[in-house]
Amino acid sequence: MDKKYIKPYKTDYTIYTISNCKYCNLLCNDIKSKKYIINCDKYLLSLRERDNFYKYIHKYTIKPYIYFPMVFKEGVFIGGYKEYLDSKSHIKSLK
């Protein structure tokens, strides 16, 4: 099961996306630094494939998360678009 899925990279951002997703596109356009974009359409073709993908990604998200985009920074799960914006504003407030 694990061989066909790509795990989050330990460097930079890893973004799991699907086609025609408004928030996936907004996120990918907002992150100007280096990023790895993984399109998950092929993982969601059937219910079995989808469930297998969610089981796999759960190892990295720690909590069940079934929404797109899925954002990781340096291998650590951030969340989706909203959580990314929250973390971005938190970092700006620290500066």
PDB file of N, CA and C in Angstrom, residues 4-5 40-54:
ATOM      1  N   LYS A   4       3.145   3.360  -3.411  1.00  0.00           N
ATOM      2  CA  LYS A   4       2.683   4.271  -4.450  1.00  0.00           C
ATOM      3  C   LYS A   4       2.401   5.682  -3.942  1.00  0.00           C
ATOM      4  N   TYR A   5       2.365   5.860  -2.645  1.00  0.00           N
ATOM      5  CA  TYR A   5       2.099   7.181  -2.074  1.00  0.00           C
ATOM      6  C   TYR A   5       3.415   7.882  -1.760  1.00  0.00           C
ATOM      7  N   CYS A  40      -3.387  14.460  -5.832  1.00  0.00           N
ATOM      8  CA  CYS A  40      -3.919  13.206  -5.279  1.00  0.00           C
ATOM      9  C   CYS A  40      -5.106  12.647  -6.046  1.00  0.00           C
ATOM     10  N   ASP A  41      -5.409  13.181  -7.206  1.00  0.00           N
ATOM     11  CA  ASP A  41      -6.554  12.691  -7.974  1.00  0.00           C
ATOM     12  C   ASP A  41      -6.508  11.176  -8.181  1.00  0.00           C
ATOM     13  N   LYS A  42      -5.332  10.665  -8.499  1.00  0.00           N
ATOM     14  CA  LYS A  42      -5.215   9.222  -8.786  1.00  0.00           C
ATOM     15  C   LYS A  42      -5.423   8.367  -7.540  1.00  0.00           C
ATOM     16  N   TYR A  43      -5.295   8.967  -6.361  1.00  0.00           N
ATOM     17  CA  TYR A  43      -5.496   8.223  -5.114  1.00  0.00           C
ATOM     18  C   TYR A  43      -6.962   8.168  -4.706  1.00  0.00           C
ATOM     19  N   LEU A  44      -7.806   8.913  -5.394  1.00  0.00           N
ATOM     20  CA  LEU A  44      -9.200   9.047  -4.979  1.00  0.00           C
ATOM     21  C   LEU A  44     -10.175   8.500  -6.016  1.00  0.00           C
ATOM     22  N   LEU A  45      -9.701   7.671  -6.930  1.00  0.00           N
ATOM     23  CA  LEU A  45     -10.548   7.189  -8.017  1.00  0.00           C
ATOM     24  C   LEU A  45     -11.656   6.251  -7.548  1.00  0.00           C
ATOM     25  N   SER A  46     -11.398   5.481  -6.520  1.00  0.00           N
ATOM     26  CA  SER A  46     -12.419   4.575  -5.991  1.00  0.00           C
ATOM     27  C   SER A  46     -12.467   4.742  -4.472  1.00  0.00           C
ATOM     28  N   LEU A  47     -13.511   4.239  -3.873  1.00  0.00           N
ATOM     29  CA  LEU A  47     -13.624   4.332  -2.414  1.00  0.00           C
ATOM     30  C   LEU A  47     -12.485   3.605  -1.714  1.00  0.00           C
ATOM     31  N   ARG A  48     -12.101   2.459  -2.252  1.00  0.00           N
ATOM     32  CA  ARG A  48     -11.007   1.690  -1.656  1.00  0.00           C
ATOM     33  C   ARG A  48      -9.696   2.464  -1.736  1.00  0.00           C
ATOM     34  N   GLU A  49      -9.422   3.034  -2.912  1.00  0.00           N
ATOM     35  CA  GLU A  49      -8.199   3.830  -3.066  1.00  0.00           C
ATOM     36  C   GLU A  49      -8.202   5.029  -2.119  1.00  0.00           C
ATOM     37  N   ARG A  50      -9.334   5.699  -2.054  1.00  0.00           N
ATOM     38  CA  ARG A  50      -9.447   6.861  -1.174  1.00  0.00           C
ATOM     39  C   ARG A  50      -9.187   6.473   0.275  1.00  0.00           C
ATOM     40  N   ASP A  51      -9.834   5.395   0.723  1.00  0.00           N
ATOM     41  CA  ASP A  51      -9.655   4.947   2.102  1.00  0.00           C
ATOM     42  C   ASP A  51      -8.211   4.550   2.385  1.00  0.00           C
ATOM     43  N   ASN A  52      -7.581   3.894   1.431  1.00  0.00           N
ATOM     44  CA  ASN A  52      -6.169   3.511   1.600  1.00  0.00           C
ATOM     45  C   ASN A  52      -5.273   4.748   1.700  1.00  0.00           C
ATOM     46  N   PHE A  53      -5.554   5.745   0.876  1.00  0.00           N
ATOM     47  CA  PHE A  53      -4.766   6.976   0.939  1.00  0.00           C
ATOM     48  C   PHE A  53      -4.938   7.663   2.286  1.00  0.00           C
ATOM     49  N   TYR A  54      -6.175   7.771   2.764  1.00  0.00           N
ATOM     50  CA  TYR A  54      -6.413   8.415   4.062  1.00  0.00           C
ATOM     51  C   TYR A  54      -5.760   7.648   5.206  1.00  0.00           C
TER      52      TYR A  54
END
